[in-house]
PDB file of C-alpha atoms in Angstrom:
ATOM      1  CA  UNK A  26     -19.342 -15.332  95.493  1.00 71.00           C
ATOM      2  CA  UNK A  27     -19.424 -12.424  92.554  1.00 65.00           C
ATOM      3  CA  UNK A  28     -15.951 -10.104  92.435  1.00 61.00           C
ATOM      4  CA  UNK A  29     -16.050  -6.896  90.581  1.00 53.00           C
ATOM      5  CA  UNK A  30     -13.474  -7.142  88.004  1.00 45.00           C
ATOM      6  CA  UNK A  31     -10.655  -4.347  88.159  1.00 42.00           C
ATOM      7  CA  UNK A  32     -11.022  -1.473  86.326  1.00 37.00           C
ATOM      8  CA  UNK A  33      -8.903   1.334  84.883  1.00 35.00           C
ATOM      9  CA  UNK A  34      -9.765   3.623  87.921  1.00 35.00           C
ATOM     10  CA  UNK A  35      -8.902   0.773  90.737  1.00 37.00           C
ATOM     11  CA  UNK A  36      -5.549   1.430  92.516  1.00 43.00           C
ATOM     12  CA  UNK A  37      -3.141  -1.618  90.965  1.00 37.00           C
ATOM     13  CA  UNK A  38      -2.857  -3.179  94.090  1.00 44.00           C
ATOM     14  CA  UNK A  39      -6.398  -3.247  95.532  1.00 60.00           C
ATOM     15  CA  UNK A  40      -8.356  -6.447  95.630  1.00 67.00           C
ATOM     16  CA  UNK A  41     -11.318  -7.384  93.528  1.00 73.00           C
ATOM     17  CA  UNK A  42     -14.571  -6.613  95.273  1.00 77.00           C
ATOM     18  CA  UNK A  43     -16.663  -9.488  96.796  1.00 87.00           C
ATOM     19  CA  UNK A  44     -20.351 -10.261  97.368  1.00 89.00           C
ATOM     20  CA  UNK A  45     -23.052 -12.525  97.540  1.00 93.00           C
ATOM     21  CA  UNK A  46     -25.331 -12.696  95.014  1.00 92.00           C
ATOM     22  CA  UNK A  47     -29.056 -12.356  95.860  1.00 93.00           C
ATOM     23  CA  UNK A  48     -29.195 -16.095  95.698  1.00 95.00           C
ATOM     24  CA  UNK A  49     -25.969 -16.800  98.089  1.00 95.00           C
ATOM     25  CA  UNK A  50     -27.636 -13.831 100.572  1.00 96.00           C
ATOM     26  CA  UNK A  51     -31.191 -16.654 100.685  1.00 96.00           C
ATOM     27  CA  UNK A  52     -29.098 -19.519 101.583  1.00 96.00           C
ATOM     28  CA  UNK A  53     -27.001 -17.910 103.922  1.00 97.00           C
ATOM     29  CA  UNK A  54     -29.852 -16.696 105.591  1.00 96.00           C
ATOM     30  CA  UNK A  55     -32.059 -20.390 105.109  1.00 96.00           C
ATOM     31  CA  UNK A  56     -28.642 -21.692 106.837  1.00 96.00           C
ATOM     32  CA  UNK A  57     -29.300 -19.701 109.953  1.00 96.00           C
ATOM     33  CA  UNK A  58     -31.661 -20.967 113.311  1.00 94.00           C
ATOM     34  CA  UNK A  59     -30.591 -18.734 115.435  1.00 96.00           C
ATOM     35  CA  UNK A  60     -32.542 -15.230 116.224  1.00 97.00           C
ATOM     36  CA  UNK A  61     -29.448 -13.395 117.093  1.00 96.00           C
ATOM     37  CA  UNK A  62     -27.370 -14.609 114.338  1.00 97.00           C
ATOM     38  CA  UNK A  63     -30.429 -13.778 111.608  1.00 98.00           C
ATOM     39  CA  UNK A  64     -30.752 -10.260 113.366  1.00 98.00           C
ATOM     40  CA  UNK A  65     -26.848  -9.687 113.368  1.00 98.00           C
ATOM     41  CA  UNK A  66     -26.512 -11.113 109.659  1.00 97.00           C
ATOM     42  CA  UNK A  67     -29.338  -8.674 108.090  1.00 97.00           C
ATOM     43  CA  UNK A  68     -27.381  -5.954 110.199  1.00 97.00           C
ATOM     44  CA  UNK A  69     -24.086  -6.548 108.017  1.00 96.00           C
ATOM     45  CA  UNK A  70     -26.525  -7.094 104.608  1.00 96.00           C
ATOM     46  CA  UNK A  71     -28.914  -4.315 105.263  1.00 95.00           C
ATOM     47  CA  UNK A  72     -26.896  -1.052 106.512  1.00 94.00           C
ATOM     48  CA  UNK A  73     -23.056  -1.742 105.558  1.00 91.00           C
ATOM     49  CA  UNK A  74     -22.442  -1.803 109.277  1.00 94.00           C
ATOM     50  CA  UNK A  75     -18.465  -2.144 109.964  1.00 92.00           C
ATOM     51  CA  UNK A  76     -17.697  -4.845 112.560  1.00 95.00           C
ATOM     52  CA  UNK A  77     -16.353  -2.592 115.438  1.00 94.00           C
ATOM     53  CA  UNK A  78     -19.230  -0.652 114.876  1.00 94.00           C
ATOM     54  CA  UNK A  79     -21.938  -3.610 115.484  1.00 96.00           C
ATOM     55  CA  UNK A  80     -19.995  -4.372 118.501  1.00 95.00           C
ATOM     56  CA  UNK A  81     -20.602  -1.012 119.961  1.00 94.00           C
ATOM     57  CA  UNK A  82     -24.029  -0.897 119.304  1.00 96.00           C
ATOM     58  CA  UNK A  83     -26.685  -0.304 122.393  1.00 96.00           C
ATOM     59  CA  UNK A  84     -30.354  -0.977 122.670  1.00 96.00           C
ATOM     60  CA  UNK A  85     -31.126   2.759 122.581  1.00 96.00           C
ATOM     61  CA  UNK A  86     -29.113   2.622 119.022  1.00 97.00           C
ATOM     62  CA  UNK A  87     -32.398   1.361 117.308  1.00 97.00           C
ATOM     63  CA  UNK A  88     -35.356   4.117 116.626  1.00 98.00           C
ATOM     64  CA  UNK A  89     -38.279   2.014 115.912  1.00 98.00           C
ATOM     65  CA  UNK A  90     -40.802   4.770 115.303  1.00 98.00           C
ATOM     66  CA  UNK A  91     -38.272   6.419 112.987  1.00 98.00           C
ATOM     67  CA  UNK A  92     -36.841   2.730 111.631  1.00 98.00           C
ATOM     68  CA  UNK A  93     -33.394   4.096 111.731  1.00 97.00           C
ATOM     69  CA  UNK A  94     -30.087   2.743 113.828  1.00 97.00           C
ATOM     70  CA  UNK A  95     -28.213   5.234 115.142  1.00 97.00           C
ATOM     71  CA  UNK A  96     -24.038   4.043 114.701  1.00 94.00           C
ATOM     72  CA  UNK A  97     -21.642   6.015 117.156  1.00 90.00           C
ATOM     73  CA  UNK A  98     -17.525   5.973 117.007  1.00 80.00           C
ATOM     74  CA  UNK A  99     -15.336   7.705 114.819  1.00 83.00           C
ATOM     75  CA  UNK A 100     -17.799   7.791 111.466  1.00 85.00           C
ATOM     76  CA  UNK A 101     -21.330   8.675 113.301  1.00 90.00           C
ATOM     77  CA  UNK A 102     -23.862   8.665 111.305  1.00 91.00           C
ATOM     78  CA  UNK A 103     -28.052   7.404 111.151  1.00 95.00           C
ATOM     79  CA  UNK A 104     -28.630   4.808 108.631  1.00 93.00           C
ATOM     80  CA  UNK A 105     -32.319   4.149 107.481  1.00 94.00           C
ATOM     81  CA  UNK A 106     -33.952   0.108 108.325  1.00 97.00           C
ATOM     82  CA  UNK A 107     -35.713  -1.379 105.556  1.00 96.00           C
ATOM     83  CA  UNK A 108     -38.512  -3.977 106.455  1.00 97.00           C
ATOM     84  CA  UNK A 109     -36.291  -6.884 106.314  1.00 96.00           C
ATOM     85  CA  UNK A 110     -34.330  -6.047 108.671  1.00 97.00           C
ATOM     86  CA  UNK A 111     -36.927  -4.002 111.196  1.00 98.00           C
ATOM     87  CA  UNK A 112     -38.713  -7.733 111.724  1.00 98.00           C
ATOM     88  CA  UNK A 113     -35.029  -9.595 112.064  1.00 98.00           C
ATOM     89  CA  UNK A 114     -34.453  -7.162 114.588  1.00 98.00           C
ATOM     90  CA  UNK A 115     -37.829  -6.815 115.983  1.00 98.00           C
ATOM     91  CA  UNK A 116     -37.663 -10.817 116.635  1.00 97.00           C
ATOM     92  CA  UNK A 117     -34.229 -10.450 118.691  1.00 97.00           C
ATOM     93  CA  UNK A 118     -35.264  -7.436 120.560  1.00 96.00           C
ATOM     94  CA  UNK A 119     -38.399  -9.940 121.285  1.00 96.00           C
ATOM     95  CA  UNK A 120     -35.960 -12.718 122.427  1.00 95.00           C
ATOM     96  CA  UNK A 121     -33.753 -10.880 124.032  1.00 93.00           C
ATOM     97  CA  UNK A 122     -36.055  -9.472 126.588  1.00 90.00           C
ATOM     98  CA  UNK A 123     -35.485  -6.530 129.200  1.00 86.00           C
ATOM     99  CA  UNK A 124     -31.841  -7.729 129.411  1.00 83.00           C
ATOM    100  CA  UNK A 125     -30.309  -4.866 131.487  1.00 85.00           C
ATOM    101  CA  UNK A 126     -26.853  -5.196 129.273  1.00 87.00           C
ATOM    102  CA  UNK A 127     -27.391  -1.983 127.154  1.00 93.00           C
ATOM    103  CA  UNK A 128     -25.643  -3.991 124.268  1.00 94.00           C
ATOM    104  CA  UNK A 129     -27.629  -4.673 121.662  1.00 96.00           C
ATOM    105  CA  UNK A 130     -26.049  -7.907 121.414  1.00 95.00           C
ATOM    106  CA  UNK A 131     -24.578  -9.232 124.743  1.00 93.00           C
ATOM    107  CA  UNK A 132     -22.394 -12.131 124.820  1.00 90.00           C
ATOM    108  CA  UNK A 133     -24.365 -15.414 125.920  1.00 82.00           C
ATOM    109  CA  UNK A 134     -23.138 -14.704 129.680  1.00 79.00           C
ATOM    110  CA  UNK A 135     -24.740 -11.167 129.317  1.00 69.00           C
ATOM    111  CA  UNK A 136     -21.737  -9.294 131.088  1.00 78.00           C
ATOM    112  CA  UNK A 137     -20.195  -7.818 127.913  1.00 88.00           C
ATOM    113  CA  UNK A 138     -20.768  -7.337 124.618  1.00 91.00           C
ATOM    114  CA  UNK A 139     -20.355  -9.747 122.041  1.00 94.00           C
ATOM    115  CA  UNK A 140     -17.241  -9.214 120.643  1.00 95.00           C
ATOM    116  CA  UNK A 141     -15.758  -9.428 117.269  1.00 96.00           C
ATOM    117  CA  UNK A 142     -13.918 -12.800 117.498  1.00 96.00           C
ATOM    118  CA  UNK A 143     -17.673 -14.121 118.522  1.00 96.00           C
ATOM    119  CA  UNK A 144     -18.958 -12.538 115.600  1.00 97.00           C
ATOM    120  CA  UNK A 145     -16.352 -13.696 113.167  1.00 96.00           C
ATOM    121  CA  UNK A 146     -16.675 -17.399 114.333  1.00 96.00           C
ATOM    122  CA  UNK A 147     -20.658 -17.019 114.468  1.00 96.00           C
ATOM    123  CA  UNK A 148     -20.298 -15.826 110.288  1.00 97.00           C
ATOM    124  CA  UNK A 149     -18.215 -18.651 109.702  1.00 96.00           C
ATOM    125  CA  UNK A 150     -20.236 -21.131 111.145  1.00 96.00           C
ATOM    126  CA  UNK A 151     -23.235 -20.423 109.166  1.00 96.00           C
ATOM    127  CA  UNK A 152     -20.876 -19.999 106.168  1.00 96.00           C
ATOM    128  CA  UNK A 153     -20.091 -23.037 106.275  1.00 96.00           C
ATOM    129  CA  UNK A 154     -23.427 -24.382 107.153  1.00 96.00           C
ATOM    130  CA  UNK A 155     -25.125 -22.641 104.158  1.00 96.00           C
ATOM    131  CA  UNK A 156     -21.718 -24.403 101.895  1.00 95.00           C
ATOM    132  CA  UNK A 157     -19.400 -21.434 101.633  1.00 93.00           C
ATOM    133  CA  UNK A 158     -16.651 -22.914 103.079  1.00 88.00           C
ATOM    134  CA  UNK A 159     -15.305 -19.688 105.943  1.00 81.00           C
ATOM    135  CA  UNK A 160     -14.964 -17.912 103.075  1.00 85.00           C
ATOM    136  CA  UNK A 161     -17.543 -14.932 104.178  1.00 94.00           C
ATOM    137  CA  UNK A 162     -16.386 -12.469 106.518  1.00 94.00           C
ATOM    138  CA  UNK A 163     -18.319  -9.583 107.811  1.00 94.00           C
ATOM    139  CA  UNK A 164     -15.940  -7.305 104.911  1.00 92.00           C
ATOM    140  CA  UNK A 165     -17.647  -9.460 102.322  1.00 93.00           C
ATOM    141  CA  UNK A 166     -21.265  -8.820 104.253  1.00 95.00           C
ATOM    142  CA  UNK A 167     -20.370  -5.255 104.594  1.00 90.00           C
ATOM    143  CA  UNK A 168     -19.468  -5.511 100.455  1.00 88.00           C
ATOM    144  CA  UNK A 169     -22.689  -7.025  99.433  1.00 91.00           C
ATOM    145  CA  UNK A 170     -24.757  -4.204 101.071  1.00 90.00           C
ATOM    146  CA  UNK A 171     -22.306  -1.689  99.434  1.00 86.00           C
ATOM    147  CA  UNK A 172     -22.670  -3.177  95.994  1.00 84.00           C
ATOM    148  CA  UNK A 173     -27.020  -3.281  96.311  1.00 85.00           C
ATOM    149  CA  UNK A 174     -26.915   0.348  97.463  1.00 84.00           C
ATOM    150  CA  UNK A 175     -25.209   2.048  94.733  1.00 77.00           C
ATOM    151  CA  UNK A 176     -27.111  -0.225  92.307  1.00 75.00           C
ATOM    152  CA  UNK A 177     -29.992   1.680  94.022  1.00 77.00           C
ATOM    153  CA  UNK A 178     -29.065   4.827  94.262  1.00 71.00           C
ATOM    154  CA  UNK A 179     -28.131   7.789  92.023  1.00 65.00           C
ATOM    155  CA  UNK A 180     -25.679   9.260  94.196  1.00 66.00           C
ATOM    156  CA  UNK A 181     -22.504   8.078  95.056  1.00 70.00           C
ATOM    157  CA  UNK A 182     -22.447  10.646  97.909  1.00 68.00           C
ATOM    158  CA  UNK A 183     -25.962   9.807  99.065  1.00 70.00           C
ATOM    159  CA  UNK A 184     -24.094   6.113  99.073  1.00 68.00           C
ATOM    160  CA  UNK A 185     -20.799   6.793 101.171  1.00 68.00           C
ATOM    161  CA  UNK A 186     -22.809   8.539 103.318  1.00 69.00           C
ATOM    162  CA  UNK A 187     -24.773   5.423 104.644  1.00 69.00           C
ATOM    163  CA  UNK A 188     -21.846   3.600 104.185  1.00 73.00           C
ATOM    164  CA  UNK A 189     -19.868   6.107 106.484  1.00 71.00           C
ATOM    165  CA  UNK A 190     -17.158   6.650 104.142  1.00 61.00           C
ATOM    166  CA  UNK A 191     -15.133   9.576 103.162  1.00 61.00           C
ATOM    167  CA  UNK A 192     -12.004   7.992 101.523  1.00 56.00           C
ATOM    168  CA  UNK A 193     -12.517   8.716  97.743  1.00 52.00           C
ATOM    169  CA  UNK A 194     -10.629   5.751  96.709  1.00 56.00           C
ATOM    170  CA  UNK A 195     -13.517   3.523  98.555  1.00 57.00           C
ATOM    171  CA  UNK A 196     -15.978   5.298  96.737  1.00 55.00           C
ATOM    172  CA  UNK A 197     -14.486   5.464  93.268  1.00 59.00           C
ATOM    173  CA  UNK A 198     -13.977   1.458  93.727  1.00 57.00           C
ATOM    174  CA  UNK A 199     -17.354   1.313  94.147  1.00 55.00           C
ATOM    175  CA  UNK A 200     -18.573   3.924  92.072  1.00 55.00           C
ATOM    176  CA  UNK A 201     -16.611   2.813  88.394  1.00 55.00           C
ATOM    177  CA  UNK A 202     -18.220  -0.693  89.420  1.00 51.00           C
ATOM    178  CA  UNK A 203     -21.652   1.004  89.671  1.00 49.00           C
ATOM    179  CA  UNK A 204     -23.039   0.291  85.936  1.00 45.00           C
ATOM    180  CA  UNK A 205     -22.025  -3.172  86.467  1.00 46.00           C
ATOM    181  CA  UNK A 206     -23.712  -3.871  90.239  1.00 46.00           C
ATOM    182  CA  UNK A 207     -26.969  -2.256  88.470  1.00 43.00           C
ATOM    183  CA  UNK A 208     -26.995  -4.676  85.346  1.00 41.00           C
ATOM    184  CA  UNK A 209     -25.989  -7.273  87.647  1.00 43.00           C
ATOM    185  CA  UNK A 210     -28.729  -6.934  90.013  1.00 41.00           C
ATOM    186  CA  UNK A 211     -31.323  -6.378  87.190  1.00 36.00           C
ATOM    187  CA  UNK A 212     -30.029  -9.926  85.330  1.00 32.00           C
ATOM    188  CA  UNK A 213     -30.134 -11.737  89.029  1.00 35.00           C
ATOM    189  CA  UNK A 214     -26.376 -12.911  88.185  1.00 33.00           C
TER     190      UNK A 214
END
């Protein structure tokens, strides 16, 4: 797991920023057999989706002619699917069925929603499965997908954004790290 070392324009008390390298993110995923888990993991790697707000999310959430996911709650906002995760979620939706539960993800007895506790013990388990230890959290998926997007975009607006952010300390983290997640990514470190 990469950190982001501090920098001059961190707060002094905030943490180093973790990831996964694009090699940890293939053996996490090579770690996982389950449809559900694969569909929920490239949710946390592929749109910077908070916890709360996978929990919330409903089948009517996903536009697949537009291949964007619609995220309600307190920081609405439509984030864009990449490829990746269109077929990860095109196999659950597959699975899954005509479940009446509008949750996108219904616990296993299909009354409720899976909730975050579920979710938290699902990441560890494959965590620990791919060799991490419990050491990744949905914060640290959430991290990795902020890192890769502003080492692919230009804007760190554009950025928060997708990431449904509008506290400029979050950004400017993320931002002052930004030369460094793009050199990073290019070297495959």
């Amino acid at each position: 797991m990469k950190k982001l070392p501090d920098s001059k324009t961190y707060k002094a008390n905030s943490q180093p920023i973790e990831y996964l390298s694009e090699e940890e993110i293939k053996r996490l995923m090579k770690a996982m057999n389950d449809v559900r888990a694969r569909a929920i993991i490239a949710l946390f790697l592929n749109t910077g989706i908070r916890l709360i707000e996978l929990t919330s999310l409903t089948v009517e959430a996903i536009d697949w002619e537009k291949k964007t996911l619609t995220v309600t709650g307190r920081l609405p906002r439509v984030i864009p699917i990449n490829d990746a995760l269109y077929e990860e979620l095109a196999r659950w939706s597959k699975k899954r069925g005509d479940d009446p539960q509008p949750a996108l993800f219904p616990s296993r007895r299909k009354k409720i929603p899976l909730t975050r506790r579920a979710i938290r013990q699902m990441i560890g388990k494959y965590s620990r499965r791919a060799g991490f230890g419990p050491r990744i959290t949905g914060d640290i998926l959430r991290q990795t997908f902020a890192i890769r997007l502003f080492s692919e975009v230009d804007s760190s607006d554009k950025a928060a954004a997708i990431l449904g952010w509008h506290s400029s300390g979050a950004i400017s983290r993320l931002s002052a790290g930004r030369r460094l997640a793009r050199s990073t990514m290019k070297l495959g470190q």
